[in-house]
Amino acid sequence: MSGGIYLLEVHRILRPGGFWVLSGPPVNYENRWRGWNTTIEEQKTDYEKLQALLSSMCFKLYAKKDDIAVWQKSSDNSCYNKLSDPDAYPPKCDDSLEPDAAWYTPLRSCVVVPNPKHKGTGLMSVPKWPDRLHTAPERISDIHGGSTSALKHDDSKWKAGMKYYKKLLPAIGTDKIRNVMDMNTVYGGFAAALIEDPLWVMNVVSSYAANTLPVIYDRGLIGTYHDW
């Protein structure tokens, strides 16, 4: 499992209370091991190691049926207190590094503890859709110049702009245009302005600009980095 480094990355990007689903080996090894070119003992050992690793990362087994198992990331930061032990594995990540940094940032073999000041980012704390689309997330305060008024200004700017663009390109809003990219987004205002149209928008944040992807995700939108 490469020391669990890929699972640690899953842990980093999941919200508190988020779910990770595994379908396949070693889940249901008791009934499937014969078709995996292995032994039941090896698969049992792999499953126990996986369980132990996930438990050390503050995941709990949420449900298991047939070949599918679902683990849930803890919503309670007190679970991470055990990582203060110098012998703990995986260890807690160095707080001096930006936990959301991902552009050409090597994977780290440590646990990123969720920021305790952002209590509204957990799975059960984020406003429901579609309210979250127009609600300024807590994490907007981490961005230089970010605020509720800045988000509302961005939204209103794009709402007015889309009225103009639809006059120039009437196909927007029809099934002729389904996939759209905002190549230099800030808060996802362009995507929010098109939310009622039958298309989806990929929001792209410049790797040289402020990282506003957390705000985009908290609004219920999708996005990625690029260095145009």
PDB file of C-alpha atoms in Angstrom:
ATOM      1  CA  MET A   1       0.000   0.000   0.000  1.00  0.00           C
ATOM      2  CA  SER A   2       3.050   2.292  -0.415  1.00  0.00           C
ATOM      3  CA  GLY A   3       3.017   2.993   3.304  1.00  0.00           C
ATOM      4  CA  GLY A   4      -0.551   4.221   2.996  1.00  0.00           C
ATOM      5  CA  ILE A   5       0.523   7.419   1.232  1.00  0.00           C
ATOM      6  CA  TYR A   6      -2.392   7.329  -1.218  1.00  0.00           C
ATOM      7  CA  LEU A   7      -4.882   6.841   1.604  1.00  0.00           C
ATOM      8  CA  LEU A   8      -3.270   9.771   3.398  1.00  0.00           C
ATOM      9  CA  GLU A   9      -3.964  11.884   0.318  1.00  0.00           C
ATOM     10  CA  VAL A  10      -7.587  10.684   0.337  1.00  0.00           C
ATOM     11  CA  HIS A  11      -7.759  11.748   3.976  1.00  0.00           C
ATOM     12  CA  ARG A  12      -6.319  15.182   3.134  1.00  0.00           C
ATOM     13  CA  ILE A  13      -8.898  16.027   0.499  1.00  0.00           C
ATOM     14  CA  LEU A  14     -11.955  14.581   2.262  1.00  0.00           C
ATOM     15  CA  ARG A  15     -14.110  16.817   4.415  1.00  0.00           C
ATOM     16  CA  PRO A  16     -14.556  15.903   8.076  1.00  0.00           C
ATOM     17  CA  GLY A  17     -17.360  13.351   8.049  1.00  0.00           C
ATOM     18  CA  GLY A  18     -16.640  12.419   4.418  1.00  0.00           C
ATOM     19  CA  PHE A  19     -16.750   8.867   3.097  1.00  0.00           C
ATOM     20  CA  TRP A  20     -14.233   6.620   1.361  1.00  0.00           C
ATOM     21  CA  VAL A  21     -15.531   3.579  -0.520  1.00  0.00           C
ATOM     22  CA  LEU A  22     -13.510   0.510  -1.424  1.00  0.00           C
ATOM     23  CA  SER A  23     -14.892  -2.129  -3.789  1.00  0.00           C
ATOM     24  CA  GLY A  24     -12.593  -5.077  -4.301  1.00  0.00           C
ATOM     25  CA  PRO A  25      -9.672  -6.779  -2.551  1.00  0.00           C
ATOM     26  CA  PRO A  26      -9.297  -7.288   0.317  1.00  0.00           C
ATOM     27  CA  VAL A  27     -12.991  -6.577   1.071  1.00  0.00           C
ATOM     28  CA  ASN A  28     -15.001  -9.804   1.293  1.00  0.00           C
ATOM     29  CA  TYR A  29     -11.792 -11.804   1.131  1.00  0.00           C
ATOM     30  CA  GLU A  30     -13.545 -14.662   2.971  1.00  0.00           C
ATOM     31  CA  ASN A  31     -15.581 -15.439  -0.149  1.00  0.00           C
ATOM     32  CA  ARG A  32     -13.425 -13.999  -2.932  1.00  0.00           C
ATOM     33  CA  TRP A  33      -9.835 -14.978  -2.176  1.00  0.00           C
ATOM     34  CA  ARG A  34      -9.829 -17.999  -4.529  1.00  0.00           C
ATOM     35  CA  GLY A  35     -10.271 -15.756  -7.556  1.00  0.00           C
ATOM     36  CA  TRP A  36      -7.512 -13.352  -6.523  1.00  0.00           C
ATOM     37  CA  ASN A  37      -4.569 -15.741  -7.005  1.00  0.00           C
ATOM     38  CA  THR A  38      -3.683 -15.513  -3.325  1.00  0.00           C
ATOM     39  CA  THR A  39      -4.414 -17.191  -0.007  1.00  0.00           C
ATOM     40  CA  ILE A  40      -7.095 -16.429   2.538  1.00  0.00           C
ATOM     41  CA  GLU A  41      -4.376 -15.785   5.133  1.00  0.00           C
ATOM     42  CA  GLU A  42      -2.686 -13.144   2.958  1.00  0.00           C
ATOM     43  CA  GLN A  43      -5.965 -11.375   2.261  1.00  0.00           C
ATOM     44  CA  LYS A  44      -6.961 -11.487   5.917  1.00  0.00           C
ATOM     45  CA  THR A  45      -3.627  -9.899   6.834  1.00  0.00           C
ATOM     46  CA  ASP A  46      -4.064  -7.203   4.160  1.00  0.00           C
ATOM     47  CA  TYR A  47      -7.564  -6.397   5.400  1.00  0.00           C
ATOM     48  CA  GLU A  48      -6.419  -6.133   9.012  1.00  0.00           C
ATOM     49  CA  LYS A  49      -3.527  -3.847   7.996  1.00  0.00           C
ATOM     50  CA  LEU A  50      -5.942  -1.666   6.031  1.00  0.00           C
ATOM     51  CA  GLN A  51      -8.317  -1.445   8.978  1.00  0.00           C
ATOM     52  CA  ALA A  52      -5.487  -0.561  11.351  1.00  0.00           C
ATOM     53  CA  LEU A  53      -4.151   2.144   9.018  1.00  0.00           C
ATOM     54  CA  LEU A  54      -7.562   3.716   8.490  1.00  0.00           C
ATOM     55  CA  SER A  55      -8.244   3.649  12.223  1.00  0.00           C
ATOM     56  CA  SER A  56      -4.933   5.423  12.899  1.00  0.00           C
ATOM     57  CA  MET A  57      -6.049   8.107  10.400  1.00  0.00           C
ATOM     58  CA  CYS A  58      -9.362   8.584  12.274  1.00  0.00           C
ATOM     59  CA  PHE A  59     -11.587   6.647   9.885  1.00  0.00           C
ATOM     60  CA  LYS A  60     -14.310   4.316  11.152  1.00  0.00           C
ATOM     61  CA  LEU A  61     -15.959   1.496   9.245  1.00  0.00           C
ATOM     62  CA  TYR A  62     -19.389   2.888   8.365  1.00  0.00           C
ATOM     63  CA  ALA A  63     -20.904  -0.003   6.404  1.00  0.00           C
ATOM     64  CA  LYS A  64     -19.900  -3.226   4.715  1.00  0.00           C
ATOM     65  CA  LYS A  65     -21.856  -5.415   2.331  1.00  0.00           C
ATOM     66  CA  ASP A  66     -20.590  -8.057  -0.067  1.00  0.00           C
ATOM     67  CA  ASP A  67     -17.603  -6.583  -1.985  1.00  0.00           C
ATOM     68  CA  ILE A  68     -18.112  -2.995  -0.814  1.00  0.00           C
ATOM     69  CA  ALA A  69     -16.873  -1.347   2.373  1.00  0.00           C
ATOM     70  CA  VAL A  70     -17.403   2.278   3.371  1.00  0.00           C
ATOM     71  CA  TRP A  71     -15.288   4.181   5.888  1.00  0.00           C
ATOM     72  CA  GLN A  72     -16.121   7.606   7.327  1.00  0.00           C
ATOM     73  CA  LYS A  73     -13.586  10.257   8.281  1.00  0.00           C
ATOM     74  CA  SER A  74     -13.995  11.560  11.819  1.00  0.00           C
ATOM     75  CA  SER A  75     -15.818  14.851  12.374  1.00  0.00           C
ATOM     76  CA  ASP A  76     -14.239  15.192  15.804  1.00  0.00           C
ATOM     77  CA  ASN A  77     -10.700  16.575  15.900  1.00  0.00           C
ATOM     78  CA  SER A  78     -10.064  15.047  19.311  1.00  0.00           C
ATOM     79  CA  CYS A  79      -9.379  11.781  17.501  1.00  0.00           C
ATOM     80  CA  TYR A  80      -6.131  13.292  16.225  1.00  0.00           C
ATOM     81  CA  ASN A  81      -4.740  13.879  19.735  1.00  0.00           C
ATOM     82  CA  LYS A  82      -3.128  10.441  19.576  1.00  0.00           C
ATOM     83  CA  LEU A  83      -0.871  11.689  16.779  1.00  0.00           C
ATOM     84  CA  SER A  84       1.077  13.727  19.342  1.00  0.00           C
ATOM     85  CA  ASP A  85       2.776  10.503  20.368  1.00  0.00           C
ATOM     86  CA  PRO A  86       6.264  10.599  18.763  1.00  0.00           C
ATOM     87  CA  ASP A  87       5.926   6.897  17.914  1.00  0.00           C
ATOM     88  CA  ALA A  88       2.560   7.300  16.184  1.00  0.00           C
ATOM     89  CA  TYR A  89       2.251   6.234  12.562  1.00  0.00           C
ATOM     90  CA  PRO A  90       1.305   7.960  10.460  1.00  0.00           C
ATOM     91  CA  PRO A  91       2.523  11.122  12.215  1.00  0.00           C
ATOM     92  CA  LYS A  92       0.794  14.491  12.180  1.00  0.00           C
ATOM     93  CA  CYS A  93       1.868  16.810   9.361  1.00  0.00           C
ATOM     94  CA  ASP A  94       3.960  19.901   9.995  1.00  0.00           C
ATOM     95  CA  ASP A  95       1.536  22.797  10.538  1.00  0.00           C
ATOM     96  CA  SER A  96       3.884  25.215   8.779  1.00  0.00           C
ATOM     97  CA  LEU A  97       2.969  23.752   5.378  1.00  0.00           C
ATOM     98  CA  GLU A  98      -0.214  24.796   3.583  1.00  0.00           C
ATOM     99  CA  PRO A  99      -2.481  21.711   3.788  1.00  0.00           C
ATOM    100  CA  ASP A 100      -4.391  22.589   0.600  1.00  0.00           C
ATOM    101  CA  ALA A 101      -1.255  23.051  -1.507  1.00  0.00           C
ATOM    102  CA  ALA A 102      -1.371  20.475  -4.312  1.00  0.00           C
ATOM    103  CA  TRP A 103       0.249  22.029  -7.404  1.00  0.00           C
ATOM    104  CA  TYR A 104       3.522  20.123  -7.844  1.00  0.00           C
ATOM    105  CA  THR A 105       3.488  19.376  -4.146  1.00  0.00           C
ATOM    106  CA  PRO A 106       4.785  15.873  -3.306  1.00  0.00           C
ATOM    107  CA  LEU A 107       2.483  13.535  -1.430  1.00  0.00           C
ATOM    108  CA  ARG A 108       3.309  13.469   2.251  1.00  0.00           C
ATOM    109  CA  SER A 109       3.341  10.431   4.528  1.00  0.00           C
ATOM    110  CA  CYS A 110       1.597  12.222   7.383  1.00  0.00           C
ATOM    111  CA  VAL A 111      -1.936  13.086   8.507  1.00  0.00           C
ATOM    112  CA  VAL A 112      -3.290  16.567   7.791  1.00  0.00           C
ATOM    113  CA  VAL A 113      -5.422  17.487  10.784  1.00  0.00           C
ATOM    114  CA  PRO A 114      -8.500  19.535   9.768  1.00  0.00           C
ATOM    115  CA  ASN A 115      -8.260  23.188  10.742  1.00  0.00           C
ATOM    116  CA  PRO A 116     -10.302  23.523  13.964  1.00  0.00           C
ATOM    117  CA  LYS A 117     -11.282  27.119  13.149  1.00  0.00           C
ATOM    118  CA  HIS A 118     -13.256  25.970  10.100  1.00  0.00           C
ATOM    119  CA  LYS A 119     -16.109  24.211  11.845  1.00  0.00           C
ATOM    120  CA  GLY A 120     -18.450  24.846   8.921  1.00  0.00           C
ATOM    121  CA  THR A 121     -16.524  22.756   6.389  1.00  0.00           C
ATOM    122  CA  GLY A 122     -17.595  19.359   7.724  1.00  0.00           C
ATOM    123  CA  LEU A 123     -19.950  17.216   5.691  1.00  0.00           C
ATOM    124  CA  MET A 124     -22.860  17.827   8.049  1.00  0.00           C
ATOM    125  CA  SER A 125     -22.094  21.531   8.538  1.00  0.00           C
ATOM    126  CA  VAL A 126     -21.987  22.748   4.939  1.00  0.00           C
ATOM    127  CA  PRO A 127     -25.303  24.340   3.874  1.00  0.00           C
ATOM    128  CA  LYS A 128     -27.512  22.149   1.730  1.00  0.00           C
ATOM    129  CA  TRP A 129     -27.789  22.600  -2.006  1.00  0.00           C
ATOM    130  CA  PRO A 130     -28.698  25.030  -3.527  1.00  0.00           C
ATOM    131  CA  ASP A 131     -28.278  27.371  -0.511  1.00  0.00           C
ATOM    132  CA  ARG A 132     -24.542  26.682  -0.350  1.00  0.00           C
ATOM    133  CA  LEU A 133     -24.054  28.066  -3.875  1.00  0.00           C
ATOM    134  CA  HIS A 134     -24.770  31.612  -2.727  1.00  0.00           C
ATOM    135  CA  THR A 135     -23.439  31.353   0.825  1.00  0.00           C
ATOM    136  CA  ALA A 136     -19.956  32.725   1.486  1.00  0.00           C
ATOM    137  CA  PRO A 137     -17.958  29.794   2.945  1.00  0.00           C
ATOM    138  CA  GLU A 138     -15.884  30.171   6.102  1.00  0.00           C
ATOM    139  CA  ARG A 139     -12.706  29.530   4.161  1.00  0.00           C
ATOM    140  CA  ILE A 140     -13.115  32.682   2.081  1.00  0.00           C
ATOM    141  CA  SER A 141     -11.564  34.531   5.021  1.00  0.00           C
ATOM    142  CA  ASP A 142      -8.289  32.671   4.358  1.00  0.00           C
ATOM    143  CA  ILE A 143      -7.942  34.380   0.974  1.00  0.00           C
ATOM    144  CA  HIS A 144      -6.344  37.822   0.754  1.00  0.00           C
ATOM    145  CA  GLY A 145      -9.201  40.232   0.105  1.00  0.00           C
ATOM    146  CA  GLY A 146     -11.779  37.480   0.425  1.00  0.00           C
ATOM    147  CA  SER A 147     -15.094  38.345   2.058  1.00  0.00           C
ATOM    148  CA  THR A 148     -18.831  37.884   1.742  1.00  0.00           C
ATOM    149  CA  SER A 149     -19.106  41.179  -0.126  1.00  0.00           C
ATOM    150  CA  ALA A 150     -16.324  40.149  -2.532  1.00  0.00           C
ATOM    151  CA  LEU A 151     -18.166  36.935  -3.367  1.00  0.00           C
ATOM    152  CA  LYS A 152     -21.475  38.752  -3.865  1.00  0.00           C
ATOM    153  CA  HIS A 153     -19.757  41.290  -6.107  1.00  0.00           C
ATOM    154  CA  ASP A 154     -18.217  38.503  -8.199  1.00  0.00           C
ATOM    155  CA  ASP A 155     -21.615  36.804  -8.495  1.00  0.00           C
ATOM    156  CA  SER A 156     -23.450  39.962  -9.526  1.00  0.00           C
ATOM    157  CA  LYS A 157     -20.737  40.835 -12.050  1.00  0.00           C
ATOM    158  CA  TRP A 158     -21.074  37.474 -13.759  1.00  0.00           C
ATOM    159  CA  LYS A 159     -24.858  37.451 -13.566  1.00  0.00           C
ATOM    160  CA  ALA A 160     -24.933  40.741 -15.498  1.00  0.00           C
ATOM    161  CA  GLY A 161     -22.181  39.565 -17.829  1.00  0.00           C
ATOM    162  CA  MET A 162     -24.012  36.373 -18.771  1.00  0.00           C
ATOM    163  CA  LYS A 163     -27.050  38.334 -19.916  1.00  0.00           C
ATOM    164  CA  TYR A 164     -24.781  40.088 -22.395  1.00  0.00           C
ATOM    165  CA  TYR A 165     -22.984  36.906 -23.484  1.00  0.00           C
ATOM    166  CA  LYS A 166     -26.271  35.102 -24.100  1.00  0.00           C
ATOM    167  CA  LYS A 167     -27.272  37.858 -26.515  1.00  0.00           C
ATOM    168  CA  LEU A 168     -24.010  37.360 -28.401  1.00  0.00           C
ATOM    169  CA  LEU A 169     -24.227  33.566 -28.281  1.00  0.00           C
ATOM    170  CA  PRO A 170     -27.870  32.428 -28.032  1.00  0.00           C
ATOM    171  CA  ALA A 171     -26.755  28.781 -27.957  1.00  0.00           C
ATOM    172  CA  ILE A 172     -25.764  29.257 -24.311  1.00  0.00           C
ATOM    173  CA  GLY A 173     -28.583  27.787 -22.286  1.00  0.00           C
ATOM    174  CA  THR A 174     -29.510  25.221 -24.941  1.00  0.00           C
ATOM    175  CA  ASP A 175     -28.357  21.642 -25.397  1.00  0.00           C
ATOM    176  CA  LYS A 176     -25.918  22.766 -28.084  1.00  0.00           C
ATOM    177  CA  ILE A 177     -23.370  23.784 -25.437  1.00  0.00           C
ATOM    178  CA  ARG A 178     -22.910  21.271 -22.637  1.00  0.00           C
ATOM    179  CA  ASN A 179     -19.317  21.596 -21.417  1.00  0.00           C
ATOM    180  CA  VAL A 180     -17.828  24.970 -20.471  1.00  0.00           C
ATOM    181  CA  MET A 181     -14.544  26.001 -18.856  1.00  0.00           C
ATOM    182  CA  ASP A 182     -13.852  29.132 -16.848  1.00  0.00           C
ATOM    183  CA  MET A 183     -10.126  29.394 -17.508  1.00  0.00           C
ATOM    184  CA  ASN A 184      -9.378  31.993 -14.829  1.00  0.00           C
ATOM    185  CA  THR A 185     -11.980  31.800 -12.114  1.00  0.00           C
ATOM    186  CA  VAL A 186     -11.888  33.423  -8.704  1.00  0.00           C
ATOM    187  CA  TYR A 187     -14.910  32.318  -6.676  1.00  0.00           C
ATOM    188  CA  GLY A 188     -16.867  30.431  -9.338  1.00  0.00           C
ATOM    189  CA  GLY A 189     -19.221  33.312 -10.128  1.00  0.00           C
ATOM    190  CA  PHE A 190     -19.349  32.398 -13.820  1.00  0.00           C
ATOM    191  CA  ALA A 191     -20.492  28.864 -12.988  1.00  0.00           C
ATOM    192  CA  ALA A 192     -23.010  30.191 -10.456  1.00  0.00           C
ATOM    193  CA  ALA A 193     -24.503  32.465 -13.122  1.00  0.00           C
ATOM    194  CA  LEU A 194     -25.081  29.440 -15.372  1.00  0.00           C
ATOM    195  CA  ILE A 195     -26.418  27.110 -12.702  1.00  0.00           C
ATOM    196  CA  GLU A 196     -29.928  26.983 -14.178  1.00  0.00           C
ATOM    197  CA  ASP A 197     -28.679  26.137 -17.667  1.00  0.00           C
ATOM    198  CA  PRO A 198     -28.275  22.541 -18.961  1.00  0.00           C
ATOM    199  CA  LEU A 199     -24.469  22.514 -18.831  1.00  0.00           C
ATOM    200  CA  TRP A 200     -21.616  22.084 -16.405  1.00  0.00           C
ATOM    201  CA  VAL A 201     -18.657  24.367 -15.809  1.00  0.00           C
ATOM    202  CA  MET A 202     -15.102  23.354 -14.958  1.00  0.00           C
ATOM    203  CA  ASN A 203     -13.597  26.126 -12.842  1.00  0.00           C
ATOM    204  CA  VAL A 204      -9.851  26.571 -13.323  1.00  0.00           C
ATOM    205  CA  VAL A 205      -7.758  28.450 -10.772  1.00  0.00           C
ATOM    206  CA  SER A 206      -4.352  29.706 -11.851  1.00  0.00           C
ATOM    207  CA  SER A 207      -1.528  28.047  -9.945  1.00  0.00           C
ATOM    208  CA  TYR A 208       0.086  31.499  -9.737  1.00  0.00           C
ATOM    209  CA  ALA A 209      -2.950  33.148  -8.132  1.00  0.00           C
ATOM    210  CA  ALA A 210      -4.519  32.824  -4.700  1.00  0.00           C
ATOM    211  CA  ASN A 211      -5.865  29.326  -4.106  1.00  0.00           C
ATOM    212  CA  THR A 212      -9.627  29.838  -4.167  1.00  0.00           C
ATOM    213  CA  LEU A 213     -10.471  26.190  -4.857  1.00  0.00           C
ATOM    214  CA  PRO A 214     -11.640  25.604  -1.255  1.00  0.00           C
ATOM    215  CA  VAL A 215     -14.277  28.321  -1.728  1.00  0.00           C
ATOM    216  CA  ILE A 216     -15.342  26.829  -5.063  1.00  0.00           C
ATOM    217  CA  TYR A 217     -15.687  23.372  -3.520  1.00  0.00           C
ATOM    218  CA  ASP A 218     -17.578  24.700  -0.508  1.00  0.00           C
ATOM    219  CA  ARG A 219     -20.078  26.295  -2.885  1.00  0.00           C
ATOM    220  CA  GLY A 220     -20.770  22.870  -4.378  1.00  0.00           C
ATOM    221  CA  LEU A 221     -18.900  23.526  -7.629  1.00  0.00           C
ATOM    222  CA  ILE A 222     -16.008  21.656  -9.252  1.00  0.00           C
ATOM    223  CA  GLY A 223     -12.572  22.977 -10.087  1.00  0.00           C
ATOM    224  CA  THR A 224      -8.897  22.338 -10.702  1.00  0.00           C
ATOM    225  CA  TYR A 225      -5.506  24.051 -11.030  1.00  0.00           C
ATOM    226  CA  HIS A 226      -3.658  25.010 -14.198  1.00  0.00           C
ATOM    227  CA  ASP A 227      -0.675  27.184 -15.095  1.00  0.00           C
ATOM    228  CA  TRP A 228      -1.884  28.659 -18.380  1.00  0.00           C
TER     229      TRP A 228
END
